[in-house]
PDB file of C-alpha atoms in Angstrom:
ATOM      1  CA  ARG F   1     -16.297  -4.304 -22.767  1.00 74.00           C
ATOM      2  CA  LYS F   2     -15.565  -5.704 -19.338  1.00 82.00           C
ATOM      3  CA  GLU F   3     -14.064  -3.655 -16.585  1.00 91.00           C
ATOM      4  CA  VAL F   4     -10.804  -5.713 -16.917  1.00 95.00           C
ATOM      5  CA  GLU F   5     -10.273  -8.330 -19.373  1.00 95.00           C
ATOM      6  CA  GLN F   6      -7.357 -10.767 -19.794  1.00 95.00           C
ATOM      7  CA  ASP F   7      -6.643 -13.863 -21.986  1.00 87.00           C
ATOM      8  CA  PRO F   8      -6.925 -16.705 -19.238  1.00 85.00           C
ATOM      9  CA  GLY F   9      -4.229 -18.765 -21.115  1.00 86.00           C
ATOM     10  CA  PRO F  10      -2.810 -21.147 -20.147  1.00 91.00           C
ATOM     11  CA  PHE F  11       0.542 -20.103 -21.523  1.00 94.00           C
ATOM     12  CA  ASN F  12       3.140 -22.845 -21.489  1.00 96.00           C
ATOM     13  CA  VAL F  13       6.514 -21.700 -22.776  1.00 96.00           C
ATOM     14  CA  PRO F  14      10.074 -23.041 -22.356  1.00 97.00           C
ATOM     15  CA  GLU F  15      12.599 -21.592 -19.838  1.00 98.00           C
ATOM     16  CA  GLY F  16      14.447 -18.711 -21.479  1.00 98.00           C
ATOM     17  CA  ALA F  17      11.539 -17.653 -23.623  1.00 97.00           C
ATOM     18  CA  THR F  18       9.939 -14.323 -23.857  1.00 97.00           C
ATOM     19  CA  VAL F  19       6.323 -14.263 -23.211  1.00 96.00           C
ATOM     20  CA  ALA F  20       3.816 -11.332 -23.194  1.00 95.00           C
ATOM     21  CA  PHE F  21       0.278 -10.748 -21.927  1.00 92.00           C
ATOM     22  CA  ASN F  22      -2.308  -8.255 -22.896  1.00 94.00           C
ATOM     23  CA  CYS F  23      -5.062  -6.765 -20.740  1.00 95.00           C
ATOM     24  CA  THR F  24      -7.863  -4.202 -21.762  1.00 95.00           C
ATOM     25  CA  TYR F  25      -9.815  -2.194 -19.395  1.00 94.00           C
ATOM     26  CA  SER F  26     -13.066  -0.193 -20.046  1.00 92.00           C
ATOM     27  CA  ASN F  27     -12.590   2.873 -17.685  1.00 87.00           C
ATOM     28  CA  SER F  28     -10.759   5.449 -19.979  1.00 86.00           C
ATOM     29  CA  ALA F  29     -10.225   7.700 -16.753  1.00 86.00           C
ATOM     30  CA  SER F  30      -7.878   5.393 -15.036  1.00 87.00           C
ATOM     31  CA  GLN F  31      -4.700   6.673 -14.235  1.00 86.00           C
ATOM     32  CA  SER F  32      -2.746   3.777 -12.552  1.00 89.00           C
ATOM     33  CA  PHE F  33      -2.603   0.160 -13.443  1.00 93.00           C
ATOM     34  CA  PHE F  34      -1.024  -2.772 -11.632  1.00 94.00           C
ATOM     35  CA  TRP F  35       0.343  -6.332 -12.499  1.00 96.00           C
ATOM     36  CA  TYR F  36       0.099  -8.600  -9.628  1.00 96.00           C
ATOM     37  CA  ARG F  37       1.153 -12.353  -9.554  1.00 97.00           C
ATOM     38  CA  GLN F  38      -0.598 -15.001  -7.775  1.00 97.00           C
ATOM     39  CA  ASP F  39       0.846 -18.527  -6.963  1.00 96.00           C
ATOM     40  CA  CYS F  40      -1.645 -21.235  -6.547  1.00 92.00           C
ATOM     41  CA  ARG F  41      -3.789 -20.685  -3.449  1.00 88.00           C
ATOM     42  CA  LYS F  42      -1.868 -17.709  -2.496  1.00 94.00           C
ATOM     43  CA  GLU F  43      -2.375 -14.054  -2.106  1.00 96.00           C
ATOM     44  CA  PRO F  44      -1.708 -11.492  -5.093  1.00 96.00           C
ATOM     45  CA  LYS F  45       1.567 -10.051  -4.830  1.00 96.00           C
ATOM     46  CA  LEU F  46       2.419  -6.696  -6.437  1.00 95.00           C
ATOM     47  CA  LEU F  47       4.628  -7.118  -9.418  1.00 96.00           C
ATOM     48  CA  MET F  48       4.694  -3.789 -11.011  1.00 94.00           C
ATOM     49  CA  SER F  49       2.723  -0.443 -10.843  1.00 92.00           C
ATOM     50  CA  VAL F  50       2.152   1.496 -14.284  1.00 91.00           C
ATOM     51  CA  TYR F  51       1.451   5.129 -13.992  1.00 85.00           C
ATOM     52  CA  SER F  52       2.570   6.611 -17.223  1.00 83.00           C
ATOM     53  CA  SER F  53       3.461   4.930 -20.762  1.00 81.00           C
ATOM     54  CA  GLY F  54       5.170   2.062 -19.031  1.00 86.00           C
ATOM     55  CA  ASN F  55       7.725   0.671 -16.445  1.00 91.00           C
ATOM     56  CA  GLU F  56      10.650  -1.759 -16.482  1.00 93.00           C
ATOM     57  CA  ASP F  57      12.047  -3.703 -13.773  1.00 94.00           C
ATOM     58  CA  GLY F  58      14.576  -6.112 -14.737  1.00 96.00           C
ATOM     59  CA  ARG F  59      13.266  -9.048 -16.972  1.00 97.00           C
ATOM     60  CA  PHE F  60       9.708  -7.425 -16.712  1.00 97.00           C
ATOM     61  CA  THR F  61       8.291  -4.600 -18.844  1.00 97.00           C
ATOM     62  CA  ALA F  62       4.827  -3.176 -18.614  1.00 96.00           C
ATOM     63  CA  GLN F  63       3.396  -1.013 -21.240  1.00 94.00           C
ATOM     64  CA  LEU F  64       0.518   1.152 -21.387  1.00 94.00           C
ATOM     65  CA  ASN F  65      -1.661   2.147 -24.375  1.00 92.00           C
ATOM     66  CA  ARG F  66      -4.290   4.658 -23.300  1.00 91.00           C
ATOM     67  CA  ALA F  67      -5.746   5.165 -26.720  1.00 91.00           C
ATOM     68  CA  SER F  68      -6.553   1.535 -26.999  1.00 92.00           C
ATOM     69  CA  GLN F  69      -6.945   0.970 -23.307  1.00 93.00           C
ATOM     70  CA  TYR F  70      -4.666  -2.035 -22.887  1.00 92.00           C
ATOM     71  CA  ILE F  71      -1.833  -2.739 -20.895  1.00 95.00           C
ATOM     72  CA  SER F  72       0.919  -5.369 -21.667  1.00 95.00           C
ATOM     73  CA  LEU F  73       3.302  -7.301 -19.521  1.00 96.00           C
ATOM     74  CA  LEU F  74       6.483  -8.736 -21.270  1.00 97.00           C
ATOM     75  CA  ILE F  75       8.695 -11.235 -19.483  1.00 97.00           C
ATOM     76  CA  ARG F  76      12.095 -11.785 -20.992  1.00 98.00           C
ATOM     77  CA  ASP F  77      14.442 -14.649 -20.213  1.00 98.00           C
ATOM     78  CA  SER F  78      11.672 -16.589 -18.491  1.00 98.00           C
ATOM     79  CA  LYS F  79      12.662 -18.638 -15.210  1.00 98.00           C
ATOM     80  CA  LEU F  80      10.795 -21.666 -13.875  1.00 97.00           C
ATOM     81  CA  SER F  81       9.923 -19.395 -10.819  1.00 97.00           C
ATOM     82  CA  ASP F  82       7.948 -17.052 -13.135  1.00 98.00           C
ATOM     83  CA  SER F  83       5.209 -19.806 -13.369  1.00 97.00           C
ATOM     84  CA  ALA F  84       2.175 -18.212 -11.732  1.00 97.00           C
ATOM     85  CA  THR F  85      -1.103 -16.576 -12.702  1.00 97.00           C
ATOM     86  CA  TYR F  86      -0.692 -12.917 -13.654  1.00 97.00           C
ATOM     87  CA  LEU F  87      -3.293 -10.380 -12.709  1.00 97.00           C
ATOM     88  CA  CYS F  88      -4.070  -7.291 -14.415  1.00 97.00           C
ATOM     89  CA  VAL F  89      -5.564  -4.786 -11.861  1.00 96.00           C
ATOM     90  CA  VAL F  90      -7.265  -1.452 -12.443  1.00 94.00           C
ATOM     91  CA  PRO F  91      -8.328   0.908  -9.760  1.00 90.00           C
ATOM     92  CA  SER F  92     -11.988   1.807  -9.809  1.00 86.00           C
ATOM     93  CA  GLN F  93     -12.480   5.538 -11.010  1.00 74.00           C
ATOM     94  CA  GLY F  94     -12.687   7.778  -7.993  1.00 68.00           C
ATOM     95  CA  ALA F  95     -12.525   4.920  -5.495  1.00 69.00           C
ATOM     96  CA  GLN F  96      -9.713   2.861  -3.698  1.00 81.00           C
ATOM     97  CA  LYS F  97     -11.144  -0.394  -4.753  1.00 90.00           C
ATOM     98  CA  LEU F  98      -9.155  -2.524  -7.192  1.00 94.00           C
ATOM     99  CA  VAL F  99     -10.752  -4.320 -10.061  1.00 95.00           C
ATOM    100  CA  PHE F 100      -9.131  -7.601 -11.027  1.00 96.00           C
ATOM    101  CA  GLY F 101      -9.041  -9.347 -14.352  1.00 96.00           C
ATOM    102  CA  GLN F 102      -9.373 -13.107 -14.285  1.00 95.00           C
ATOM    103  CA  GLY F 103      -5.690 -13.668 -14.727  1.00 96.00           C
ATOM    104  CA  THR F 104      -3.485 -15.191 -17.049  1.00 96.00           C
ATOM    105  CA  ARG F 105      -1.883 -18.702 -16.134  1.00 95.00           C
ATOM    106  CA  LEU F 106       1.721 -19.185 -17.129  1.00 96.00           C
ATOM    107  CA  THR F 107       3.731 -22.197 -16.923  1.00 97.00           C
ATOM    108  CA  ILE F 108       7.447 -22.270 -17.697  1.00 97.00           C
ATOM    109  CA  ASN F 109       8.525 -25.614 -18.677  1.00 96.00           C
ATOM    110  CA  PRO F 110      12.273 -26.940 -18.179  1.00 95.00           C
TER     111      PRO F 110
ATOM    112  CA  GLU N   1       9.480  -5.976   5.351  1.00 77.00           C
ATOM    113  CA  PRO N   2       6.122  -5.406   7.166  1.00 77.00           C
ATOM    114  CA  GLU N   3       3.185  -7.600   6.068  1.00 92.00           C
ATOM    115  CA  VAL N   4      -0.444  -7.854   6.464  1.00 96.00           C
ATOM    116  CA  THR N   5      -1.324 -10.694   8.644  1.00 96.00           C
ATOM    117  CA  GLN N   6      -4.451 -12.815   8.693  1.00 97.00           C
ATOM    118  CA  THR N   7      -5.915 -15.364  10.952  1.00 97.00           C
ATOM    119  CA  PRO N   8      -6.872 -18.092  10.976  1.00 97.00           C
ATOM    120  CA  SER N   9      -5.357 -19.456   7.781  1.00 96.00           C
ATOM    121  CA  HIS N  10      -8.277 -21.925   7.707  1.00 97.00           C
ATOM    122  CA  GLN N  11     -11.755 -21.805   9.017  1.00 97.00           C
ATOM    123  CA  VAL N  12     -14.384 -24.534   8.676  1.00 97.00           C
ATOM    124  CA  THR N  13     -17.775 -23.610   9.801  1.00 96.00           C
ATOM    125  CA  GLN N  14     -21.249 -24.962   9.632  1.00 97.00           C
ATOM    126  CA  MET N  15     -23.755 -23.184   7.382  1.00 97.00           C
ATOM    127  CA  GLY N  16     -25.781 -20.610   9.496  1.00 97.00           C
ATOM    128  CA  GLN N  17     -22.976 -19.997  11.950  1.00 97.00           C
ATOM    129  CA  GLU N  18     -21.295 -16.845  12.361  1.00 97.00           C
ATOM    130  CA  VAL N  19     -17.493 -16.437  11.518  1.00 98.00           C
ATOM    131  CA  ILE N  20     -15.099 -13.786  12.215  1.00 97.00           C
ATOM    132  CA  LEU N  21     -11.928 -13.289   9.955  1.00 98.00           C
ATOM    133  CA  ARG N  22      -9.158 -11.357  11.517  1.00 97.00           C
ATOM    134  CA  CYS N  23      -6.530  -9.042   9.848  1.00 97.00           C
ATOM    135  CA  VAL N  24      -3.715  -6.981  11.183  1.00 97.00           C
ATOM    136  CA  PRO N  25      -2.849  -4.278   8.327  1.00 96.00           C
ATOM    137  CA  ILE N  26       0.580  -2.741   8.136  1.00 94.00           C
ATOM    138  CA  SER N  27       0.842  -0.316  10.931  1.00 90.00           C
ATOM    139  CA  ASN N  28       1.324   3.026   8.962  1.00 88.00           C
ATOM    140  CA  HIS N  29      -1.422   2.259   6.377  1.00 93.00           C
ATOM    141  CA  LEU N  30      -4.612   4.275   6.365  1.00 92.00           C
ATOM    142  CA  TYR N  31      -6.738   2.350   3.884  1.00 94.00           C
ATOM    143  CA  PHE N  32      -8.025  -1.243   4.605  1.00 96.00           C
ATOM    144  CA  TYR N  33      -9.913  -3.770   2.434  1.00 97.00           C
ATOM    145  CA  TRP N  34     -11.361  -7.191   2.053  1.00 98.00           C
ATOM    146  CA  TYR N  35     -11.671  -9.169  -1.004  1.00 98.00           C
ATOM    147  CA  ARG N  36     -12.586 -12.730  -1.684  1.00 98.00           C
ATOM    148  CA  GLN N  37     -11.809 -15.141  -4.188  1.00 98.00           C
ATOM    149  CA  ILE N  38     -14.001 -18.070  -4.944  1.00 97.00           C
ATOM    150  CA  LEU N  39     -11.993 -21.211  -6.128  1.00 94.00           C
ATOM    151  CA  GLY N  40     -11.116 -20.870  -9.812  1.00 92.00           C
ATOM    152  CA  GLN N  41     -12.643 -17.387 -10.147  1.00 94.00           C
ATOM    153  CA  LYS N  42     -11.185 -13.860  -9.998  1.00 95.00           C
ATOM    154  CA  VAL N  43     -10.568 -11.827  -6.836  1.00 97.00           C
ATOM    155  CA  GLU N  44     -13.592  -9.630  -5.851  1.00 97.00           C
ATOM    156  CA  PHE N  45     -13.803  -6.569  -3.986  1.00 97.00           C
ATOM    157  CA  LEU N  46     -16.025  -6.526  -0.899  1.00 97.00           C
ATOM    158  CA  VAL N  47     -15.369  -3.565   1.265  1.00 97.00           C
ATOM    159  CA  SER N  48     -12.978  -0.613   1.802  1.00 96.00           C
ATOM    160  CA  PHE N  49     -12.557   1.094   5.306  1.00 95.00           C
ATOM    161  CA  TYR N  50     -10.971   4.555   5.785  1.00 93.00           C
ATOM    162  CA  ASN N  51     -11.170   6.762   8.877  1.00 90.00           C
ATOM    163  CA  ASN N  52     -13.027   4.390  10.806  1.00 91.00           C
ATOM    164  CA  GLU N  53     -15.904   3.969   8.587  1.00 94.00           C
ATOM    165  CA  ILE N  54     -16.826   2.172   5.457  1.00 95.00           C
ATOM    166  CA  SER N  55     -15.917   4.041   2.267  1.00 94.00           C
ATOM    167  CA  GLU N  56     -17.080   1.657  -0.251  1.00 94.00           C
ATOM    168  CA  LYS N  57     -18.718  -1.821  -0.494  1.00 95.00           C
ATOM    169  CA  SER N  58     -19.897  -4.091  -3.408  1.00 95.00           C
ATOM    170  CA  GLU N  59     -23.269  -5.834  -3.866  1.00 95.00           C
ATOM    171  CA  ILE N  60     -21.679  -9.041  -2.226  1.00 95.00           C
ATOM    172  CA  PHE N  61     -21.328  -7.125   0.916  1.00 96.00           C
ATOM    173  CA  ASP N  62     -24.969  -7.403   2.078  1.00 95.00           C
ATOM    174  CA  ASP N  63     -26.548  -7.290   5.609  1.00 95.00           C
ATOM    175  CA  GLN N  64     -24.809 -10.439   6.552  1.00 96.00           C
ATOM    176  CA  PHE N  65     -21.377  -8.876   6.344  1.00 97.00           C
ATOM    177  CA  SER N  66     -19.883  -6.224   8.639  1.00 97.00           C
ATOM    178  CA  VAL N  67     -16.356  -4.906   9.244  1.00 97.00           C
ATOM    179  CA  GLU N  68     -14.787  -3.440  12.476  1.00 95.00           C
ATOM    180  CA  ARG N  69     -11.516  -1.861  13.627  1.00 93.00           C
ATOM    181  CA  PRO N  70     -12.020  -2.793  17.260  1.00 87.00           C
ATOM    182  CA  ASP N  71      -8.627  -1.232  18.306  1.00 87.00           C
ATOM    183  CA  GLY N  72      -5.452   0.290  16.649  1.00 79.00           C
ATOM    184  CA  SER N  73      -4.296  -2.849  15.057  1.00 88.00           C
ATOM    185  CA  ASN N  74      -6.882  -5.349  14.051  1.00 94.00           C
ATOM    186  CA  PHE N  75      -9.457  -5.233  11.121  1.00 97.00           C
ATOM    187  CA  THR N  76     -12.227  -7.942  11.069  1.00 97.00           C
ATOM    188  CA  LEU N  77     -14.749  -9.010   8.850  1.00 98.00           C
ATOM    189  CA  LYS N  78     -17.721 -10.774  10.272  1.00 98.00           C
ATOM    190  CA  ILE N  79     -20.254 -12.897   8.380  1.00 98.00           C
ATOM    191  CA  ARG N  80     -23.376 -13.484  10.423  1.00 96.00           C
ATOM    192  CA  SER N  81     -25.102 -16.351   8.914  1.00 95.00           C
ATOM    193  CA  THR N  82     -22.856 -18.185   6.544  1.00 97.00           C
ATOM    194  CA  LYS N  83     -24.066 -19.706   3.427  1.00 96.00           C
ATOM    195  CA  LEU N  84     -22.483 -22.423   1.205  1.00 97.00           C
ATOM    196  CA  GLU N  85     -21.602 -19.825  -1.324  1.00 96.00           C
ATOM    197  CA  ASP N  86     -19.437 -17.945   1.178  1.00 97.00           C
ATOM    198  CA  SER N  87     -16.869 -20.462   0.785  1.00 98.00           C
ATOM    199  CA  ALA N  88     -13.961 -18.812  -0.609  1.00 98.00           C
ATOM    200  CA  MET N  89     -10.296 -17.354   0.088  1.00 98.00           C
ATOM    201  CA  TYR N  90     -10.716 -13.974   1.871  1.00 98.00           C
ATOM    202  CA  PHE N  91      -7.789 -11.488   1.567  1.00 98.00           C
ATOM    203  CA  CYS N  92      -7.384  -8.622   3.566  1.00 98.00           C
ATOM    204  CA  ALA N  93      -5.257  -5.686   2.139  1.00 97.00           C
ATOM    205  CA  SER N  94      -3.958  -2.303   3.166  1.00 96.00           C
ATOM    206  CA  ASN N  95      -2.222   0.671   1.693  1.00 94.00           C
ATOM    207  CA  PRO N  96      -0.944   4.269   2.654  1.00 91.00           C
ATOM    208  CA  VAL N  97      -2.228   7.266   0.615  1.00 86.00           C
ATOM    209  CA  ASN N  98      -1.536   6.913  -3.173  1.00 83.00           C
ATOM    210  CA  GLN N  99       0.388   3.714  -2.841  1.00 88.00           C
ATOM    211  CA  PRO N 100      -0.569   0.164  -4.076  1.00 91.00           C
ATOM    212  CA  GLN N 101      -2.395  -2.324  -1.879  1.00 94.00           C
ATOM    213  CA  HIS N 102      -0.536  -4.942  -0.027  1.00 95.00           C
ATOM    214  CA  PHE N 103      -2.300  -8.353   0.689  1.00 97.00           C
ATOM    215  CA  GLY N 104      -2.342 -10.712   3.400  1.00 97.00           C
ATOM    216  CA  ASP N 105      -1.947 -14.273   2.832  1.00 96.00           C
ATOM    217  CA  GLY N 106      -5.553 -15.080   3.163  1.00 97.00           C
ATOM    218  CA  THR N 107      -8.227 -17.065   5.099  1.00 98.00           C
ATOM    219  CA  ARG N 108      -9.647 -20.003   3.449  1.00 98.00           C
ATOM    220  CA  LEU N 109     -13.325 -20.173   4.498  1.00 98.00           C
ATOM    221  CA  SER N 110     -15.042 -23.636   4.134  1.00 98.00           C
ATOM    222  CA  ILE N 111     -18.893 -23.678   4.716  1.00 97.00           C
ATOM    223  CA  LEU N 112     -20.260 -27.214   5.365  1.00 96.00           C
TER     224      LEU N 112
END
């Protein structure tokens, strides 16, 4: 299994729809997880941190399934501004470095 | 809100030349990093820096690469003899203890 693996998409959904992405990770000892978003040719920006079973912030919900080693991100009532690449990120065990998935590209259509 | 700042935003260099990418991490952060992203590929870790020394480096970070924190604010990445395959976006990041990393807006490095 790759360290961090995501469905690259692209996902094309209409405005207002609900969309979910999954991410799997290989390091069963990982304690923290992150979703970053990246706009075209821009830097990754932290969207959510996940330290326990999940986290919710407005329209965004992240869930963690440790037994199956996957993390999901759910976006409800999607907006045009949600169009971006969503990066699943897992710190390497015992280290500060972040391991990035290849990203899932999302396009919200009007 | 404090930000990680990087300069220049775009650097064009001839192959074989040295290049220095500059970063000013957020002032109260203790951990500093360089990542790179080749066009169309995922973000890759290069090096982490803590307490004035390298704490971890990847296979990419070979003898051609070096980092330095010359004063209390700047954090630099030097590539001694650039190759075509060094063309990428280079991101600097920093974080305090046990907090997520914040990224600068990157330097696009183009090697001709």
